[in-house]
Amino acid sequence: MSIVLVTLGGTIAMGGVDAGRPGVVTRLTGADLTAAVPGLADLGTSLEVRDVQAVPSASLTYRQVLDVVDVASAAVAGGATGVVVTQGTDTLEETAYLADLVWPHAAPLVFTGAMRNPTLAGPDGPANLLAAVRVAAAAASRDLGTLVVMNDEVHAARWVRKTHSTSTATFASPNAGPVGHVIEGEVRVLTRPERRDPLPRVERDRLDGTRVALYPVTLDDDGLLLGGVADTHHGLVVAGFGVGHVPAGLAPLLGDLAGRMPVLLTSRSGAGSVLRQTYGAVGSETDLQRRGLLNGGLLDPHKGRVLLRMLLAAGLDGTALADAVARFR
Ligand code: ASP
């Protein structure tokens, strides 16, 4: 049994301070992280560490995440049972989802991190890392795609969200619940989401140049900020009210934009789906669909943005793009 551990930084590794400056900074390597985990050495799992980045996760890029997927893929092709990635939690729901969109293997790719840094009482990093390694090594985790393991819960990357800024129980899958748990060290998988075919490989330079904006709609919103968006971006994700609604005055503007680039309608609510056929007012989901917006279904705005950027970078448009969105929403 062999696991590859890829480290990217984040709170889990922020065990240092810079003289004269407040706040913790990334200091710990993968070797430091593993040395801090009681019981890890007793698992009988060989762990190979790759320190790839040492940054707050706010500074990660799609290119870096896809590079990590390549490292993980090579590890699996070389015989690794699974791969664990440690990173900051702030963007973890996006990075894990991005990885899941392209991860082709039966072997698990497991993301984890920490909410309490190593200088605090009760840091959660060691427990999360131990649980993540257990999940990456477990036969039950095969064919689940990319997973997020935090707080002894196993979440599918496609459903998980960061729901609290500081709680160690921040990661949740509001629409589905966790797919499993780690109980007394045993990985118990309770539900197995259907795998989807991975997206085709995208050319990195093309991905870098593909811009997708995310616009959260707010009360009394005049949409002024959206004015030039089609000149600078290739796609737009709208985080609408509730089931996918916007102020009536915004509907024609969004319709015009949908004539110039793909516009994906999602909900800013945090859980639940955009509807398709319930409301009929101007600015409602039926009206916006009639104006050409794509229905994002259960995709939350952040995942919708990841998906749309990847699809556009792969060169999809028109019906092919709409079909692809329908497969993933
Ligand atoms: N700001 C940190 C990061 O995402 C937070 C964390 O790791 O939880 O890198």
mmCIF file of C-alpha atoms and ligand atoms in Angstrom:
data_model
loop_
_atom_site.group_PDB
_atom_site.id
_atom_site.type_symbol
_atom_site.label_atom_id
_atom_site.label_comp_id
_atom_site.label_asym_id
_atom_site.label_seq_id
_atom_site.Cartn_x
_atom_site.Cartn_y
_atom_site.Cartn_z
ATOM 1 C CA MET A 1 0.000 0.000 0.000
ATOM 2 C CA SER A 2 1.576 3.288 -1.016
ATOM 3 C CA ILE A 3 0.220 6.809 -0.846
ATOM 4 C CA VAL A 4 1.681 9.935 -2.384
ATOM 5 C CA LEU A 5 1.261 13.112 -0.326
ATOM 6 C CA VAL A 6 1.306 16.394 -2.258
ATOM 7 C CA THR A 7 1.582 19.557 -0.149
ATOM 8 C CA LEU A 8 0.511 23.017 -1.307
ATOM 9 C CA GLY A 9 0.614 25.065 1.905
ATOM 10 C CA GLY A 10 -2.412 26.521 3.715
ATOM 11 C CA THR A 11 -3.272 26.688 7.406
ATOM 12 C CA ILE A 12 -2.336 23.036 7.948
ATOM 13 C CA ALA A 13 1.294 24.028 7.234
ATOM 14 C CA MET A 14 1.263 27.486 8.819
ATOM 15 C CA GLY A 15 3.436 26.764 11.816
ATOM 16 C CA GLY A 16 5.753 29.748 11.604
ATOM 17 C CA VAL A 17 5.855 33.475 12.280
ATOM 18 C CA ASP A 18 7.978 36.137 10.625
ATOM 19 C CA ALA A 19 9.857 38.400 13.049
ATOM 20 C CA GLY A 20 8.191 41.797 13.371
ATOM 21 C CA ARG A 21 5.017 40.753 11.522
ATOM 22 C CA PRO A 22 1.772 39.508 13.022
ATOM 23 C CA GLY A 23 0.180 36.247 11.922
ATOM 24 C CA VAL A 24 1.239 32.738 10.981
ATOM 25 C CA VAL A 25 2.917 31.835 7.690
ATOM 26 C CA THR A 26 3.584 28.606 5.862
ATOM 27 C CA ARG A 27 6.623 26.841 7.258
ATOM 28 C CA LEU A 28 5.888 23.143 7.543
ATOM 29 C CA THR A 29 6.965 20.677 4.878
ATOM 30 C CA GLY A 30 5.256 17.394 4.148
ATOM 31 C CA ALA A 31 7.832 15.663 6.351
ATOM 32 C CA ASP A 32 6.929 18.018 9.227
ATOM 33 C CA LEU A 33 3.222 17.392 8.678
ATOM 34 C CA THR A 34 3.539 13.636 8.706
ATOM 35 C CA ALA A 35 5.877 13.678 11.736
ATOM 36 C CA ALA A 36 3.116 15.478 13.677
ATOM 37 C CA VAL A 37 0.520 12.745 13.118
ATOM 38 C CA PRO A 38 0.287 10.169 15.885
ATOM 39 C CA GLY A 39 -0.477 6.710 14.510
ATOM 40 C CA LEU A 40 0.436 7.463 10.908
ATOM 41 C CA ALA A 41 3.549 5.314 10.974
ATOM 42 C CA ASP A 42 1.519 2.385 12.368
ATOM 43 C CA LEU A 43 -0.869 2.281 9.391
ATOM 44 C CA GLY A 44 1.510 0.138 7.372
ATOM 45 C CA THR A 45 1.220 2.568 4.470
ATOM 46 C CA SER A 46 4.288 3.884 2.754
ATOM 47 C CA LEU A 47 4.041 7.627 2.245
ATOM 48 C CA GLU A 48 5.971 9.488 -0.406
ATOM 49 C CA VAL A 49 5.978 13.257 0.057
ATOM 50 C CA ARG A 50 6.038 15.846 -2.743
ATOM 51 C CA ASP A 51 6.251 19.453 -1.517
ATOM 52 C CA VAL A 52 4.905 21.318 -4.536
ATOM 53 C CA GLN A 53 3.771 24.746 -3.244
ATOM 54 C CA ALA A 54 3.837 26.624 0.060
ATOM 55 C CA VAL A 55 1.149 29.268 -0.393
ATOM 56 C CA PRO A 56 -2.162 30.380 1.100
ATOM 57 C CA SER A 57 -4.793 28.697 -1.046
ATOM 58 C CA ALA A 58 -6.125 32.080 -2.183
ATOM 59 C CA SER A 59 -3.031 32.242 -4.412
ATOM 60 C CA LEU A 60 -3.442 28.874 -6.164
ATOM 61 C CA THR A 61 -4.197 28.812 -9.880
ATOM 62 C CA TYR A 62 -6.023 26.415 -12.217
ATOM 63 C CA ARG A 63 -2.692 25.677 -13.866
ATOM 64 C CA GLN A 64 -1.149 24.649 -10.533
ATOM 65 C CA VAL A 65 -4.125 22.472 -9.670
ATOM 66 C CA LEU A 66 -3.964 20.713 -13.034
ATOM 67 C CA ASP A 67 -0.223 20.237 -12.526
ATOM 68 C CA VAL A 68 -1.034 18.557 -9.210
ATOM 69 C CA VAL A 69 -3.520 16.308 -11.017
ATOM 70 C CA ASP A 70 -0.713 15.350 -13.408
ATOM 71 C CA VAL A 71 1.607 14.556 -10.481
ATOM 72 C CA ALA A 72 -1.159 12.491 -8.875
ATOM 73 C CA SER A 73 -1.950 10.726 -12.154
ATOM 74 C CA ALA A 74 1.694 9.785 -12.637
ATOM 75 C CA ALA A 75 1.796 8.470 -9.069
ATOM 76 C CA VAL A 76 -1.251 6.278 -9.658
ATOM 77 C CA ALA A 77 0.128 5.083 -12.996
ATOM 78 C CA GLY A 78 3.297 4.206 -11.094
ATOM 79 C CA GLY A 79 1.378 2.036 -8.637
ATOM 80 C CA ALA A 80 0.237 4.379 -5.842
ATOM 81 C CA THR A 81 -2.942 3.235 -4.097
ATOM 82 C CA GLY A 82 -4.153 6.794 -3.700
ATOM 83 C CA VAL A 83 -3.025 10.394 -3.449
ATOM 84 C CA VAL A 84 -3.551 12.951 -0.665
ATOM 85 C CA VAL A 85 -3.285 16.691 -1.304
ATOM 86 C CA THR A 86 -2.936 19.144 1.589
ATOM 87 C CA GLN A 87 -3.808 22.776 0.959
ATOM 88 C CA GLY A 88 -5.592 25.785 2.426
ATOM 89 C CA THR A 89 -9.292 25.403 2.928
ATOM 90 C CA ASP A 90 -10.348 28.732 1.402
ATOM 91 C CA THR A 91 -10.369 27.520 -2.194
ATOM 92 C CA LEU A 92 -10.503 23.791 -1.517
ATOM 93 C CA GLU A 93 -14.081 23.390 -2.744
ATOM 94 C CA GLU A 94 -12.987 24.822 -6.105
ATOM 95 C CA THR A 95 -9.633 23.045 -6.462
ATOM 96 C CA ALA A 96 -11.081 19.653 -5.504
ATOM 97 C CA TYR A 97 -13.977 20.163 -7.925
ATOM 98 C CA LEU A 98 -11.602 21.183 -10.702
ATOM 99 C CA ALA A 99 -9.513 18.070 -10.053
ATOM 100 C CA ASP A 100 -12.644 15.918 -9.985
ATOM 101 C CA LEU A 101 -13.700 17.168 -13.418
ATOM 102 C CA VAL A 102 -10.550 15.714 -14.968
ATOM 103 C CA TRP A 103 -9.597 12.838 -12.622
ATOM 104 C CA PRO A 104 -9.833 9.628 -14.669
ATOM 105 C CA HIS A 105 -8.644 7.013 -12.182
ATOM 106 C CA ALA A 106 -10.380 4.512 -9.917
ATOM 107 C CA ALA A 107 -7.786 5.357 -7.260
ATOM 108 C CA PRO A 108 -8.901 8.122 -4.890
ATOM 109 C CA LEU A 109 -7.547 11.655 -5.004
ATOM 110 C CA VAL A 110 -8.161 13.055 -1.526
ATOM 111 C CA PHE A 111 -7.944 16.725 -0.526
ATOM 112 C CA THR A 112 -7.605 17.859 3.076
ATOM 113 C CA GLY A 113 -6.421 20.824 5.138
ATOM 114 C CA ALA A 114 -6.958 22.381 8.540
ATOM 115 C CA MET A 115 -8.966 25.157 10.118
ATOM 116 C CA ARG A 116 -6.815 25.520 13.258
ATOM 117 C CA ASN A 117 -3.147 26.189 12.578
ATOM 118 C CA PRO A 118 -0.368 24.182 14.279
ATOM 119 C CA THR A 119 0.398 26.977 16.793
ATOM 120 C CA LEU A 120 -3.100 26.799 18.312
ATOM 121 C CA ALA A 121 -4.414 24.457 20.992
ATOM 122 C CA GLY A 122 -6.157 21.548 19.297
ATOM 123 C CA PRO A 123 -4.998 21.936 15.691
ATOM 124 C CA ASP A 124 -7.101 19.725 13.422
ATOM 125 C CA GLY A 125 -4.459 19.206 10.731
ATOM 126 C CA PRO A 126 -2.920 15.982 12.097
ATOM 127 C CA ALA A 127 -6.326 14.312 12.541
ATOM 128 C CA ASN A 128 -7.425 15.406 9.070
ATOM 129 C CA LEU A 129 -4.217 14.168 7.484
ATOM 130 C CA LEU A 130 -4.486 10.801 9.230
ATOM 131 C CA ALA A 131 -8.113 10.416 8.112
ATOM 132 C CA ALA A 132 -7.228 11.474 4.563
ATOM 133 C CA VAL A 133 -4.459 8.863 4.340
ATOM 134 C CA ARG A 134 -6.834 6.208 5.653
ATOM 135 C CA VAL A 135 -9.375 7.169 3.001
ATOM 136 C CA ALA A 136 -6.760 7.258 0.235
ATOM 137 C CA ALA A 137 -5.613 3.769 1.225
ATOM 138 C CA ALA A 138 -9.069 2.208 1.614
ATOM 139 C CA ALA A 139 -10.471 -0.157 -1.007
ATOM 140 C CA ALA A 140 -13.909 1.339 -0.288
ATOM 141 C CA SER A 141 -12.728 4.696 -1.663
ATOM 142 C CA ARG A 142 -12.054 3.393 -5.145
ATOM 143 C CA ASP A 143 -14.199 4.770 -7.944
ATOM 144 C CA LEU A 144 -15.466 7.685 -5.865
ATOM 145 C CA GLY A 145 -13.483 10.271 -7.796
ATOM 146 C CA THR A 146 -11.991 13.215 -5.956
ATOM 147 C CA LEU A 147 -12.828 13.406 -2.268
ATOM 148 C CA VAL A 148 -12.515 15.945 0.534
ATOM 149 C CA VAL A 149 -11.777 14.545 3.981
ATOM 150 C CA MET A 150 -12.120 16.863 6.969
ATOM 151 C CA ASN A 151 -13.410 16.336 10.496
ATOM 152 C CA ASP A 152 -13.627 12.543 9.931
ATOM 153 C CA GLU A 153 -16.160 13.083 7.142
ATOM 154 C CA VAL A 154 -15.713 12.038 3.527
ATOM 155 C CA HIS A 155 -17.263 14.398 0.972
ATOM 156 C CA ALA A 156 -17.547 14.106 -2.782
ATOM 157 C CA ALA A 157 -15.698 17.032 -4.358
ATOM 158 C CA ARG A 158 -18.648 17.655 -6.645
ATOM 159 C CA TRP A 159 -20.946 18.443 -3.721
ATOM 160 C CA VAL A 160 -18.767 19.825 -0.924
ATOM 161 C CA ARG A 161 -18.740 23.461 0.196
ATOM 162 C CA LYS A 162 -16.904 25.503 2.811
ATOM 163 C CA THR A 163 -19.764 26.750 4.961
ATOM 164 C CA HIS A 164 -18.087 28.503 7.915
ATOM 165 C CA SER A 165 -15.062 30.771 8.125
ATOM 166 C CA THR A 166 -13.534 29.230 11.259
ATOM 167 C CA SER A 167 -15.360 26.068 12.363
ATOM 168 C CA THR A 168 -13.551 22.733 12.086
ATOM 169 C CA ALA A 169 -16.892 21.395 10.834
ATOM 170 C CA THR A 170 -16.893 23.882 7.974
ATOM 171 C CA PHE A 171 -17.012 21.385 5.096
ATOM 172 C CA ALA A 172 -20.469 20.126 4.278
ATOM 173 C CA SER A 173 -22.355 18.814 1.295
ATOM 174 C CA PRO A 174 -25.685 20.597 1.757
ATOM 175 C CA ASN A 175 -27.483 18.822 -1.081
ATOM 176 C CA ALA A 176 -26.261 15.314 -0.419
ATOM 177 C CA GLY A 177 -24.480 14.928 2.918
ATOM 178 C CA PRO A 178 -21.095 13.239 3.290
ATOM 179 C CA VAL A 179 -20.548 10.088 1.225
ATOM 180 C CA GLY A 180 -18.856 8.455 4.198
ATOM 181 C CA HIS A 181 -17.171 8.719 7.562
ATOM 182 C CA VAL A 182 -13.985 7.609 9.249
ATOM 183 C CA ILE A 183 -15.130 5.750 12.353
ATOM 184 C CA GLU A 184 -12.544 4.469 14.826
ATOM 185 C CA GLY A 185 -10.086 4.504 11.940
ATOM 186 C CA GLU A 186 -12.347 2.531 9.599
ATOM 187 C CA VAL A 187 -13.489 4.112 6.336
ATOM 188 C CA ARG A 188 -17.260 3.630 5.981
ATOM 189 C CA VAL A 189 -18.673 4.655 2.610
ATOM 190 C CA LEU A 190 -22.435 5.106 2.772
ATOM 191 C CA THR A 191 -23.277 6.268 -0.717
ATOM 192 C CA ARG A 192 -21.501 6.093 -4.069
ATOM 193 C CA PRO A 193 -22.083 8.975 -6.468
ATOM 194 C CA GLU A 194 -22.211 8.012 -10.116
ATOM 195 C CA ARG A 195 -18.910 8.809 -11.862
ATOM 196 C CA ARG A 196 -18.998 10.996 -14.934
ATOM 197 C CA ASP A 197 -16.578 10.782 -17.811
ATOM 198 C CA PRO A 198 -13.659 13.146 -17.153
ATOM 199 C CA LEU A 199 -13.436 16.299 -19.226
ATOM 200 C CA PRO A 200 -10.900 16.223 -22.041
ATOM 201 C CA ARG A 201 -7.470 17.671 -21.335
ATOM 202 C CA VAL A 202 -7.376 21.418 -21.880
ATOM 203 C CA GLU A 203 -4.420 23.325 -23.217
ATOM 204 C CA ARG A 204 -2.956 25.310 -20.289
ATOM 205 C CA ASP A 205 -2.318 28.573 -22.154
ATOM 206 C CA ARG A 206 -5.851 28.518 -23.500
ATOM 207 C CA LEU A 207 -7.190 27.937 -19.983
ATOM 208 C CA ASP A 208 -5.154 30.853 -18.622
ATOM 209 C CA GLY A 209 -6.690 33.073 -21.270
ATOM 210 C CA THR A 210 -10.280 31.947 -20.650
ATOM 211 C CA ARG A 211 -12.040 34.431 -18.376
ATOM 212 C CA VAL A 212 -15.315 33.619 -16.649
ATOM 213 C CA ALA A 213 -16.907 36.244 -14.407
ATOM 214 C CA LEU A 214 -19.074 35.513 -11.376
ATOM 215 C CA TYR A 215 -21.776 38.009 -10.534
ATOM 216 C CA PRO A 216 -23.825 37.760 -7.320
ATOM 217 C CA VAL A 217 -27.167 39.522 -7.766
ATOM 218 C CA THR A 218 -28.254 41.778 -4.885
ATOM 219 C CA LEU A 219 -31.338 43.741 -3.826
ATOM 220 C CA ASP A 220 -32.053 46.796 -5.985
ATOM 221 C CA ASP A 221 -29.275 45.733 -8.361
ATOM 222 C CA ASP A 222 -28.927 47.913 -11.482
ATOM 223 C CA GLY A 223 -26.264 45.686 -13.064
ATOM 224 C CA LEU A 224 -23.967 48.633 -13.845
ATOM 225 C CA LEU A 225 -20.922 46.467 -13.173
ATOM 226 C CA LEU A 226 -21.995 44.063 -15.938
ATOM 227 C CA GLY A 227 -21.790 46.701 -18.647
ATOM 228 C CA GLY A 228 -18.510 45.753 -20.323
ATOM 229 C CA VAL A 229 -18.235 42.183 -19.106
ATOM 230 C CA ALA A 230 -18.703 40.621 -22.560
ATOM 231 C CA ASP A 231 -15.755 42.672 -23.843
ATOM 232 C CA THR A 232 -13.372 41.276 -21.238
ATOM 233 C CA HIS A 233 -14.744 37.807 -20.432
ATOM 234 C CA HIS A 234 -15.726 34.675 -22.334
ATOM 235 C CA GLY A 235 -18.493 33.559 -20.006
ATOM 236 C CA LEU A 236 -20.529 34.702 -17.026
ATOM 237 C CA VAL A 237 -21.964 32.908 -14.016
ATOM 238 C CA VAL A 238 -24.904 34.664 -12.373
ATOM 239 C CA ALA A 239 -25.573 33.848 -8.722
ATOM 240 C CA GLY A 240 -29.250 34.698 -8.681
ATOM 241 C CA PHE A 241 -31.743 34.921 -5.850
ATOM 242 C CA GLY A 242 -33.357 31.713 -4.568
ATOM 243 C CA VAL A 243 -34.401 29.441 -7.411
ATOM 244 C CA GLY A 244 -32.661 31.595 -10.030
ATOM 245 C CA HIS A 245 -34.288 35.014 -10.071
ATOM 246 C CA VAL A 246 -33.007 38.532 -10.770
ATOM 247 C CA PRO A 247 -34.638 41.989 -10.655
ATOM 248 C CA ALA A 248 -36.885 42.576 -13.695
ATOM 249 C CA GLY A 249 -34.658 45.439 -14.812
ATOM 250 C CA LEU A 250 -31.655 43.139 -15.042
ATOM 251 C CA ALA A 251 -33.324 40.496 -17.221
ATOM 252 C CA PRO A 252 -32.909 42.283 -20.611
ATOM 253 C CA LEU A 253 -29.252 43.050 -19.833
ATOM 254 C CA LEU A 254 -28.569 39.396 -18.989
ATOM 255 C CA GLY A 255 -30.446 38.341 -22.119
ATOM 256 C CA ASP A 256 -28.244 40.638 -24.235
ATOM 257 C CA LEU A 257 -25.139 39.197 -22.597
ATOM 258 C CA ALA A 258 -26.390 35.642 -23.231
ATOM 259 C CA GLY A 259 -26.498 36.575 -26.907
ATOM 260 C CA ARG A 260 -22.805 37.420 -26.792
ATOM 261 C CA MET A 261 -21.396 34.737 -24.475
ATOM 262 C CA PRO A 262 -22.571 31.785 -22.359
ATOM 263 C CA VAL A 263 -24.326 32.922 -19.186
ATOM 264 C CA LEU A 264 -24.899 30.273 -16.527
ATOM 265 C CA LEU A 265 -27.705 30.787 -14.007
ATOM 266 C CA THR A 266 -27.031 29.492 -10.467
ATOM 267 C CA SER A 267 -28.418 30.213 -7.019
ATOM 268 C CA ARG A 268 -26.674 32.275 -4.370
ATOM 269 C CA SER A 269 -28.661 30.457 -1.643
ATOM 270 C CA GLY A 270 -25.976 27.970 -0.577
ATOM 271 C CA ALA A 271 -28.033 24.847 -1.247
ATOM 272 C CA GLY A 272 -30.768 23.650 -3.550
ATOM 273 C CA SER A 273 -31.331 23.919 -7.271
ATOM 274 C CA VAL A 274 -32.225 26.589 -9.752
ATOM 275 C CA LEU A 275 -35.725 25.753 -10.975
ATOM 276 C CA ARG A 276 -36.820 25.356 -14.603
ATOM 277 C CA GLN A 277 -40.571 25.796 -14.880
ATOM 278 C CA THR A 278 -42.219 27.224 -11.778
ATOM 279 C CA TYR A 279 -42.173 31.051 -11.938
ATOM 280 C CA GLY A 280 -43.201 33.206 -14.870
ATOM 281 C CA ALA A 281 -42.404 36.842 -13.946
ATOM 282 C CA VAL A 282 -39.826 38.938 -15.791
ATOM 283 C CA GLY A 283 -36.499 38.045 -14.165
ATOM 284 C CA SER A 284 -37.708 34.586 -13.135
ATOM 285 C CA GLU A 285 -36.046 31.321 -14.136
ATOM 286 C CA THR A 286 -38.408 30.702 -17.074
ATOM 287 C CA ASP A 287 -37.881 34.247 -18.350
ATOM 288 C CA LEU A 288 -34.098 34.031 -18.069
ATOM 289 C CA GLN A 289 -33.992 30.663 -19.823
ATOM 290 C CA ARG A 290 -36.133 32.121 -22.617
ATOM 291 C CA ARG A 291 -33.556 34.897 -22.920
ATOM 292 C CA GLY A 292 -30.811 32.301 -23.436
ATOM 293 C CA LEU A 293 -29.301 31.761 -19.981
ATOM 294 C CA LEU A 294 -28.154 28.207 -19.239
ATOM 295 C CA ASN A 295 -29.732 26.562 -16.223
ATOM 296 C CA GLY A 296 -27.062 25.586 -13.662
ATOM 297 C CA GLY A 297 -29.340 23.243 -11.680
ATOM 298 C CA LEU A 298 -27.622 22.123 -8.490
ATOM 299 C CA LEU A 299 -24.282 23.697 -9.395
ATOM 300 C CA ASP A 300 -23.347 26.330 -6.847
ATOM 301 C CA PRO A 301 -21.885 29.559 -8.284
ATOM 302 C CA HIS A 302 -18.259 28.661 -7.550
ATOM 303 C CA LYS A 303 -18.454 25.202 -9.057
ATOM 304 C CA GLY A 304 -20.424 26.617 -11.952
ATOM 305 C CA ARG A 305 -17.587 29.002 -12.661
ATOM 306 C CA VAL A 306 -14.997 26.203 -12.584
ATOM 307 C CA LEU A 307 -17.089 24.074 -14.927
ATOM 308 C CA LEU A 308 -17.843 26.869 -17.388
ATOM 309 C CA ARG A 309 -14.206 27.940 -17.555
ATOM 310 C CA MET A 310 -13.067 24.385 -18.260
ATOM 311 C CA LEU A 311 -15.731 23.812 -20.908
ATOM 312 C CA LEU A 312 -14.955 27.083 -22.663
ATOM 313 C CA ALA A 313 -11.228 26.388 -22.517
ATOM 314 C CA ALA A 314 -11.948 23.008 -24.132
ATOM 315 C CA GLY A 315 -13.531 24.898 -27.023
ATOM 316 C CA LEU A 316 -17.169 23.970 -26.403
ATOM 317 C CA ASP A 317 -19.930 26.321 -27.449
ATOM 318 C CA GLY A 318 -23.579 26.271 -28.514
ATOM 319 C CA THR A 319 -25.404 22.968 -28.135
ATOM 320 C CA ALA A 320 -22.260 21.059 -27.135
ATOM 321 C CA LEU A 321 -21.703 23.471 -24.253
ATOM 322 C CA ALA A 322 -25.342 23.332 -23.184
ATOM 323 C CA ASP A 323 -25.279 19.515 -23.291
ATOM 324 C CA ALA A 324 -22.105 19.405 -21.215
ATOM 325 C CA VAL A 325 -23.568 21.759 -18.598
ATOM 326 C CA ALA A 326 -26.689 19.578 -18.467
ATOM 327 C CA ARG A 327 -24.539 16.507 -17.742
ATOM 328 C CA PHE A 328 -22.804 18.173 -14.799
ATOM 329 C CA ARG A 329 -25.480 20.318 -13.170
HETATM 330 N N1 ASP B 1 -6.244 31.123 4.394
HETATM 331 C C1 ASP B 1 -5.974 29.723 4.537
HETATM 332 C C2 ASP B 1 -5.770 29.116 3.157
HETATM 333 O O1 ASP B 1 -6.739 28.816 2.483
HETATM 334 C C3 ASP B 1 -7.079 29.082 5.244
HETATM 335 C C4 ASP B 1 -6.919 27.602 5.465
HETATM 336 O O2 ASP B 1 -5.939 26.989 5.103
HETATM 337 O O3 ASP B 1 -7.827 27.047 6.037
HETATM 338 O O4 ASP B 1 -4.648 28.915 2.774
#
